[in-house]
Amino acid sequence: MSTHDSNDWWRDAVVYQIYPRSFADSNGDGDGDLNGVTDRLDYLKELGVDAIWLSPFYPSPQADGGYDVADYCAVDPRFGDMADFDRLVAEAHARGIRVIIDIVPNHTSYLHPWFREAIAAEPGSPARDRYVFRRGRGEHGELPPTNWLSNFGGSAWEPCGDGWYYLHLFAREQPDLNWDNPEVRAEFLRVLRFWCDRGVDGFRIDVSHGLAKDLRDPLRDRPDPTVLGPQADDGSDPLWDRDEVHAIYRAWRRLFDEYMPAKYAIGESWHPFSPRIFQYARQDELGAVFDFSLQKAAWGRDIYREVIARTWDYARQAATAPTWVLGNHDVPRVASRIGLPVGADIDTWVTSDGTDPAVDPVAAQRRARAAALIMLGLPGTAFIYQGEELGLPEDFDLTPDQLRDPNWERSGHRFKGRDGCRVPLPWTADGPAFGFNDTGAAWLPQPDWYAGYAASAQDGVDGSILSLYRRAVGLRREWVARGADTAMTWLDDPSEPQLLSWRLPSGLTVAVNCSADRGLPMPEHNRVLVSSAADWRDGDDPAELAPETAVWLA
Ligand code: GLC
């Protein structure tokens, strides 16, 4: 049995993340939809991905791009209907592509029937107990119950007007569920089973480290409320990464394992780098967890060497596959971010207003190409965010009136937010909405320069980043994804401090010259399988490894 038929199919998979609203729009209303995804499955097949992960497509007022779910077992009419979903799954499976969906269990939309019921109900009622309602501090409840802050800015407590407040760790339209309530636990098992029975292959668990909170009264203030995510590395934070969260996932795993093959699950657990995140990936829990350290690292040999080795070691110790991520719908696109000066403080930039002039666009493209060969040259699960394969940069041109991310308002207009990586994709270099649809409507406007990155303009073009991705994903099956025998050996060379290099059991050597200005002698090899250099052609065997270039050598 190959790993592709087994419970372990994901361990070496390439997963393509689709943000449905921005992928492809079949009905021309300006919002992408499920039929748009189905229409483009052949493109994804040609790219060679093993699975797609769909960001939320559920009924939602879109206060947070669909991560505010009003009904967990339905399709938002703007994205299609259940028949479209079933067809998408069937068509994907017919092409050997698995389907992973996003589950958002930390909070619902304020339009979810449970929250409508809770808001109308009395304090202390069972309907309110499914969420987190507390009386405010101060004589008349004029102060929020604790100092907890929303991840999007401002207090995490929204006043109900009668001295009571409800908790929302994200936007106010996203009330947090109370996971101490057995009804909440039972409901999500029902939701997961609903989708498992509909044929999905797995789940991405939104904010998986946030569900279990210390809600014992009196609630505790956090020592430094401005730290988003766990403040301590020991499970003692009242909100994040508490030990009790793992019991939830053990129950989920029992359900996932009732299926053949078992359902895949991956947690989104933001954490300052720590082996604790791998607890989510234990065999009797989710099985896999996102590790964002590669995404967070600025371009640079030593930092890459460090984060890759750490991720690799921790994942191996936890008996899971490492996960490799360069971008997603929450962070500025890699093809801009990676053009920051070497060693730049990436976190500062990620939360800045996104207009940092220090990004060098030429270096960004060159490094983004090399980064593709780094990520795809690592054993484990690799995630491609839609448009990454086109080298699409972040769109900094959106004006304040065009922004939709709640970060913009909640931060008091300090952070532009995440819209710049969510602009509808360019499929063609001309025509309405660059081929996103045939009417020209687009929920976020596309900049003129999108034309140069269109899929059609890159298709079959030697040296395009799309061609590079296709080639590398294809080669990966043979050279990188080898199931249980994966191991990596570092090829450190003290005399070449800018060389990042490792070898895999297949005989593949990945070599990266991280220097911006100095070529390196090409490491020993028989054949160059692929190079990130834009002018490299199949069969070329250059004597030098050019600056900021990666190669796969056999
Ligand atoms: C996750 C999602 C992000 C969303 C947040 C709240 O981090 O990736 O897009 O805003 O959770 O659901």
Coordinates of C-alpha atoms in Angstrom, one line a residue, residues 159-545:
P159 CA -21.0 45.4 26.6
C160 CA -24.5 44.1 26.3
G161 CA -25.9 47.4 27.7
D162 CA -27.1 46.0 31.1
G163 CA -23.8 45.8 32.9
W164 CA -23.1 42.4 31.3
Y165 CA -20.4 41.7 28.7
Y166 CA -19.6 38.8 26.3
L167 CA -16.2 37.6 25.4
H168 CA -14.8 37.9 21.8
L169 CA -11.0 37.2 21.3
F170 CA -11.4 38.4 17.7
A171 CA -14.0 40.8 16.3
R172 CA -17.1 41.7 18.3
E173 CA -19.1 39.8 15.7
Q174 CA -17.3 36.6 16.8
P175 CA -18.4 35.7 20.3
D176 CA -16.3 33.0 22.0
L177 CA -17.9 29.7 22.8
N178 CA -17.7 28.2 26.3
W179 CA -16.0 24.9 25.8
D180 CA -16.7 23.9 29.4
N181 CA -20.3 23.5 28.2
P182 CA -21.1 19.9 27.2
E183 CA -23.6 21.0 24.6
V184 CA -20.8 22.9 22.8
R185 CA -18.6 19.8 22.8
A186 CA -21.5 17.6 21.5
E187 CA -22.4 20.0 18.8
F188 CA -18.9 20.1 17.3
L189 CA -18.7 16.3 17.2
R190 CA -22.0 16.4 15.3
V191 CA -20.6 19.1 12.9
L192 CA -17.4 17.1 12.3
R193 CA -19.4 13.9 11.6
F194 CA -21.6 15.8 9.2
W195 CA -18.7 16.7 7.0
C196 CA -16.9 13.4 7.5
D197 CA -20.0 11.7 6.2
R198 CA -20.1 14.1 3.2
G199 CA -16.7 12.8 2.2
V200 CA -14.2 15.4 3.3
D201 CA -10.7 14.1 3.9
G202 CA -9.7 16.3 6.8
F203 CA -10.0 19.5 8.8
R204 CA -7.9 22.5 9.5
I205 CA -8.8 23.6 13.1
D206 CA -8.9 27.4 13.4
V207 CA -7.3 28.8 16.6
S208 CA -6.9 25.3 18.0
H209 CA -5.0 26.6 21.0
G210 CA -7.7 28.9 22.2
L211 CA -10.7 26.7 23.0
A212 CA -10.0 25.7 26.6
K213 CA -10.0 28.8 28.8
D214 CA -9.7 29.2 32.5
L215 CA -13.2 30.5 33.1
R216 CA -13.3 29.8 36.8
D217 CA -14.7 32.8 38.7
P218 CA -13.2 35.3 39.5
L219 CA -11.6 35.5 36.1
R220 CA -7.9 36.4 36.1
D221 CA -6.4 39.4 34.4
R222 CA -3.5 38.5 32.2
P223 CA -0.1 39.9 33.3
D224 CA 0.6 41.6 30.0
P225 CA -2.7 41.8 28.0
T226 CA -0.9 43.1 24.9
V227 CA 0.8 39.7 24.3
L228 CA -1.4 37.9 21.9
G229 CA -1.1 34.2 22.3
P230 CA 0.3 32.3 25.2
Q231 CA 2.4 34.4 27.5
A232 CA 4.0 31.5 29.3
D233 CA 5.3 28.2 27.9
D234 CA 3.6 26.1 30.6
G235 CA -0.1 26.2 30.0
S236 CA -0.8 28.7 32.7
D237 CA -2.2 31.5 30.4
P238 CA -5.9 31.8 31.1
L239 CA -6.7 32.0 27.4
W240 CA -4.2 30.2 25.3
D241 CA -2.7 26.8 25.0
R242 CA -4.1 25.4 28.2
D243 CA -3.5 21.7 28.9
E244 CA -7.3 21.0 29.1
V245 CA -7.6 21.7 25.3
H246 CA -6.1 18.4 24.5
A247 CA -9.0 16.4 25.9
I248 CA -11.2 18.0 23.2
Y249 CA -8.9 16.8 20.4
R250 CA -8.6 13.3 21.9
A251 CA -12.4 13.0 21.5
W252 CA -12.2 14.4 18.0
R253 CA -9.5 11.9 17.1
R254 CA -11.7 9.0 18.2
L255 CA -14.3 10.2 15.8
F256 CA -11.8 10.7 12.9
D257 CA -10.4 7.2 13.4
E258 CA -13.8 5.7 12.8
Y259 CA -13.3 6.4 9.1
M260 CA -11.1 4.6 6.6
P261 CA -8.7 6.1 5.9
A262 CA -8.8 8.1 9.1
K263 CA -9.6 11.8 8.7
Y264 CA -6.7 14.2 8.7
A265 CA -6.6 17.1 11.1
I266 CA -4.2 20.0 11.5
G267 CA -4.3 22.6 14.3
E268 CA -3.6 26.2 13.9
S269 CA -1.8 26.9 17.1
W270 CA 0.1 30.1 17.1
H271 CA 2.8 29.9 19.6
P272 CA 6.2 31.4 20.2
F273 CA 8.3 28.5 19.0
S274 CA 8.1 25.7 21.5
P275 CA 7.8 22.0 21.5
R276 CA 4.4 22.5 23.2
I277 CA 2.8 23.1 19.8
F278 CA 3.6 19.5 18.8
Q279 CA 1.4 18.3 21.6
Y280 CA -1.5 19.1 19.3
A281 CA 0.0 16.7 16.8
R282 CA 0.1 13.7 19.0
Q283 CA -1.3 10.5 17.5
D284 CA -4.3 10.4 19.7
E285 CA -5.1 14.1 19.0
L286 CA -5.1 16.1 15.8
G287 CA -2.1 14.3 14.4
A288 CA -0.6 17.4 12.8
V289 CA -0.1 21.0 13.7
F290 CA 1.0 24.1 11.8
D291 CA 4.5 25.3 12.5
F292 CA 4.9 28.9 11.3
S293 CA 8.5 29.3 12.0
L294 CA 9.6 29.2 8.4
Q295 CA 6.9 31.7 7.5
K296 CA 8.1 34.0 10.2
A297 CA 11.8 33.8 9.5
A298 CA 13.3 36.7 7.5
W299 CA 15.5 35.6 4.5
G300 CA 18.9 34.5 5.9
R301 CA 21.1 31.4 6.0
D302 CA 21.5 31.0 9.7
I303 CA 17.9 31.7 10.6
Y304 CA 16.7 29.2 8.0
R305 CA 19.2 26.6 9.2
E306 CA 18.0 27.1 12.7
V307 CA 14.2 27.0 12.2
I308 CA 14.3 24.1 9.8
A309 CA 16.4 22.0 12.1
R310 CA 14.2 22.9 15.1
T311 CA 11.0 22.1 13.3
W312 CA 12.4 18.9 11.9
D313 CA 13.6 17.7 15.3
Y314 CA 10.5 18.6 17.3
A315 CA 8.2 17.0 14.7
R316 CA 10.3 13.8 14.6
Q317 CA 10.2 13.6 18.4
A318 CA 6.5 14.0 18.3
A319 CA 6.2 11.3 15.6
T320 CA 4.4 13.7 13.3
A321 CA 5.4 15.1 9.9
P322 CA 6.9 18.6 9.9
T323 CA 4.7 21.3 8.3
W324 CA 6.2 23.9 6.0
V325 CA 4.4 27.2 5.4
L326 CA 5.5 30.3 3.5
G327 CA 2.2 32.2 3.5
N328 CA -1.5 32.0 4.2
H329 CA -4.5 34.4 4.2
D330 CA -3.3 36.0 7.5
V331 CA 0.1 37.3 6.6
P332 CA 1.6 39.5 3.9
R333 CA 2.5 37.5 0.8
V334 CA 5.9 35.8 0.8
A335 CA 6.8 37.4 -2.6
S336 CA 6.9 40.8 -0.8
R337 CA 7.8 39.9 2.7
I338 CA 10.8 37.9 1.8
G339 CA 12.3 41.0 0.1
L340 CA 12.9 42.7 3.4
P341 CA 16.6 43.5 4.2
V342 CA 18.4 40.5 5.6
G343 CA 17.8 40.1 9.3
A344 CA 14.9 42.5 9.3
D345 CA 12.5 42.2 12.3
I346 CA 9.7 40.4 10.4
D347 CA 7.1 40.6 13.2
T348 CA 7.3 44.3 13.3
W349 CA 6.7 44.5 9.6
V350 CA 3.9 41.9 9.6
T351 CA 1.9 44.2 11.9
S352 CA 2.9 47.5 10.3
D353 CA 0.6 49.3 7.9
G354 CA 2.1 47.3 5.1
T355 CA 3.8 50.2 3.3
D356 CA 7.3 49.4 4.4
P357 CA 9.5 50.9 1.6
A358 CA 12.4 48.6 2.6
V359 CA 11.0 45.7 0.5
D360 CA 13.2 45.2 -2.5
P361 CA 10.8 43.7 -5.1
V362 CA 13.5 42.2 -7.3
A363 CA 15.2 40.4 -4.4
A364 CA 11.7 39.4 -3.2
Q365 CA 10.9 37.5 -6.5
R366 CA 14.4 35.9 -6.6
R367 CA 14.1 34.8 -3.0
A368 CA 10.5 33.7 -3.3
R369 CA 11.6 31.3 -6.1
A370 CA 14.4 30.0 -3.9
A371 CA 12.1 29.6 -1.0
A372 CA 9.8 27.5 -3.1
L373 CA 12.6 25.0 -3.6
I374 CA 13.5 25.2 0.1
M375 CA 10.0 24.4 1.2
L376 CA 9.2 21.8 -1.4
G377 CA 12.7 20.2 -0.8
L378 CA 11.8 19.4 2.8
P379 CA 10.2 16.1 3.7
G380 CA 6.8 16.7 5.5
T381 CA 3.6 18.5 4.6
A382 CA 4.1 21.6 2.4
F383 CA 1.4 24.3 2.2
I384 CA 1.0 26.6 -0.8
Y385 CA -1.3 29.6 -0.4
Q386 CA -3.2 30.4 -3.6
G387 CA -1.2 32.8 -5.8
E388 CA 2.2 31.8 -4.2
E389 CA 2.8 29.7 -7.3
L390 CA 2.3 32.8 -9.4
G391 CA 4.9 34.8 -7.3
L392 CA 2.1 37.2 -6.5
P393 CA 3.3 40.1 -4.3
E394 CA 1.3 41.7 -1.5
D395 CA -1.1 44.4 -2.8
F396 CA -0.2 47.5 -0.9
D397 CA -2.4 49.7 -3.1
L398 CA -5.7 49.1 -1.3
T399 CA -7.1 52.4 0.0
P400 CA -8.7 52.7 3.4
D401 CA -12.3 52.7 2.0
Q402 CA -11.5 49.4 0.3
L403 CA -10.3 47.5 3.3
R404 CA -12.5 44.8 4.8
D405 CA -10.3 43.2 7.4
P406 CA -11.7 44.0 11.0
N407 CA -8.1 44.7 12.0
W408 CA -8.3 48.1 10.3
E409 CA -11.1 49.5 12.3
R410 CA -10.3 47.7 15.6
S411 CA -6.7 48.8 15.5
G412 CA -7.8 52.4 15.3
H413 CA -6.5 52.5 11.7
R414 CA -3.0 51.5 12.7
F415 CA -2.9 48.2 10.9
K416 CA -4.2 47.9 7.4
G417 CA -4.7 44.2 8.0
R418 CA -4.8 41.2 5.8
D419 CA -6.7 42.2 2.7
G420 CA -3.5 42.7 0.6
C421 CA -3.0 38.9 0.4
R422 CA -6.7 38.2 -0.3
V423 CA -7.2 40.1 -3.6
P424 CA -8.9 37.9 -6.2
L425 CA -6.4 36.0 -8.3
P426 CA -5.3 36.9 -11.8
W427 CA -5.9 34.0 -14.2
T428 CA -5.5 35.9 -17.5
A429 CA -3.3 38.9 -18.3
D430 CA -6.3 40.8 -19.8
G431 CA -10.1 40.5 -19.9
P432 CA -12.5 41.3 -17.1
A433 CA -11.1 41.0 -13.6
F434 CA -8.0 39.2 -15.1
G435 CA -10.1 36.1 -15.7
F436 CA -11.3 35.9 -12.1
N437 CA -14.8 36.0 -13.7
D438 CA -16.3 37.4 -16.9
T439 CA -18.0 40.5 -15.6
G440 CA -15.1 42.4 -14.1
A441 CA -16.6 42.6 -10.6
A442 CA -14.2 41.9 -7.7
W443 CA -14.9 42.2 -4.0
L444 CA -11.4 43.7 -3.6
P445 CA -10.1 45.7 -6.5
Q446 CA -7.1 44.1 -8.4
P447 CA -4.2 46.3 -9.2
D448 CA -3.1 46.8 -12.9
W449 CA 0.2 45.1 -12.2
Y450 CA -1.6 41.8 -11.6
A451 CA -1.5 41.3 -15.3
G452 CA 2.2 40.4 -15.2
Y453 CA 1.5 37.6 -12.7
A454 CA -1.5 36.0 -14.4
A455 CA -1.5 32.2 -14.6
S456 CA -2.1 32.3 -18.4
A457 CA 0.9 34.6 -18.9
Q458 CA 3.1 32.0 -17.1
D459 CA 1.6 28.8 -18.4
G460 CA 4.2 26.9 -20.4
V461 CA 6.7 29.7 -20.1
D462 CA 10.2 28.6 -19.3
G463 CA 11.5 30.5 -16.3
S464 CA 8.1 31.5 -14.9
I465 CA 7.6 30.9 -11.3
L466 CA 4.5 28.8 -12.1
S467 CA 6.7 26.5 -14.3
L468 CA 9.2 26.3 -11.4
Y469 CA 6.4 25.2 -9.0
R470 CA 5.0 22.7 -11.4
R471 CA 8.4 21.1 -11.9
A472 CA 9.4 21.1 -8.3
V473 CA 6.0 19.6 -7.1
G474 CA 6.4 17.0 -9.8
L475 CA 10.0 16.1 -8.9
R476 CA 9.1 16.1 -5.2
R477 CA 7.1 12.8 -5.5
E478 CA 10.2 11.0 -6.5
W479 CA 12.9 12.8 -4.7
V480 CA 11.4 14.2 -1.5
A481 CA 8.2 12.4 -0.6
R482 CA 9.4 8.9 0.3
G483 CA 7.2 7.9 3.2
A484 CA 8.7 6.4 6.3
D485 CA 12.3 6.5 5.2
T486 CA 12.6 10.2 5.2
A487 CA 15.6 11.7 6.9
M488 CA 17.7 14.7 6.3
T489 CA 21.4 15.2 6.6
W490 CA 22.8 18.7 6.9
L491 CA 25.6 19.4 4.6
D492 CA 27.2 22.3 6.5
D493 CA 30.4 23.7 5.1
P494 CA 32.2 26.0 7.5
S495 CA 34.1 27.6 4.6
E496 CA 30.9 28.6 2.9
P497 CA 28.8 30.4 5.6
Q498 CA 26.1 31.4 3.1
L499 CA 25.4 27.9 1.9
L500 CA 22.3 26.2 3.2
S501 CA 22.3 22.6 2.1
W502 CA 20.9 19.2 3.0
R503 CA 20.7 15.7 1.5
L504 CA 17.8 13.3 1.5
P505 CA 17.9 9.4 1.4
S506 CA 16.7 9.6 -2.3
G507 CA 20.1 11.1 -3.2
L508 CA 18.7 14.5 -3.6
T509 CA 20.8 17.4 -2.5
V510 CA 19.2 20.8 -1.9
A511 CA 21.6 23.7 -2.0
V512 CA 20.8 27.3 -1.5
N513 CA 23.1 30.3 -1.8
C514 CA 21.8 32.8 0.6
S515 CA 24.3 35.5 -0.2
A516 CA 22.9 38.5 -2.0
D517 CA 26.0 39.3 -4.1
R518 CA 28.5 36.4 -4.2
G519 CA 28.2 33.2 -6.3
L520 CA 29.3 29.9 -4.9
P521 CA 30.9 26.9 -6.6
M522 CA 28.2 24.4 -7.4
P523 CA 28.2 21.5 -4.9
E524 CA 29.2 18.1 -6.3
H525 CA 26.4 16.4 -8.4
N526 CA 25.5 14.4 -11.5
R527 CA 22.6 16.4 -12.6
V528 CA 20.8 19.6 -11.9
L529 CA 17.1 18.6 -11.4
V530 CA 15.8 22.1 -11.1
S531 CA 17.1 25.6 -10.3
S532 CA 15.3 28.6 -9.0
A533 CA 17.3 30.9 -11.3
A534 CA 14.9 32.4 -13.8
D535 CA 17.2 31.8 -16.7
W536 CA 17.8 28.1 -15.9
R537 CA 16.6 25.6 -18.5
D538 CA 16.3 21.9 -18.2
G539 CA 19.7 20.4 -19.0
D540 CA 21.7 23.5 -18.0
D541 CA 24.5 22.7 -15.6
P542 CA 26.0 26.0 -14.4
A543 CA 29.4 26.0 -12.7
E544 CA 28.3 28.5 -10.1
L545 CA 25.4 28.7 -7.7

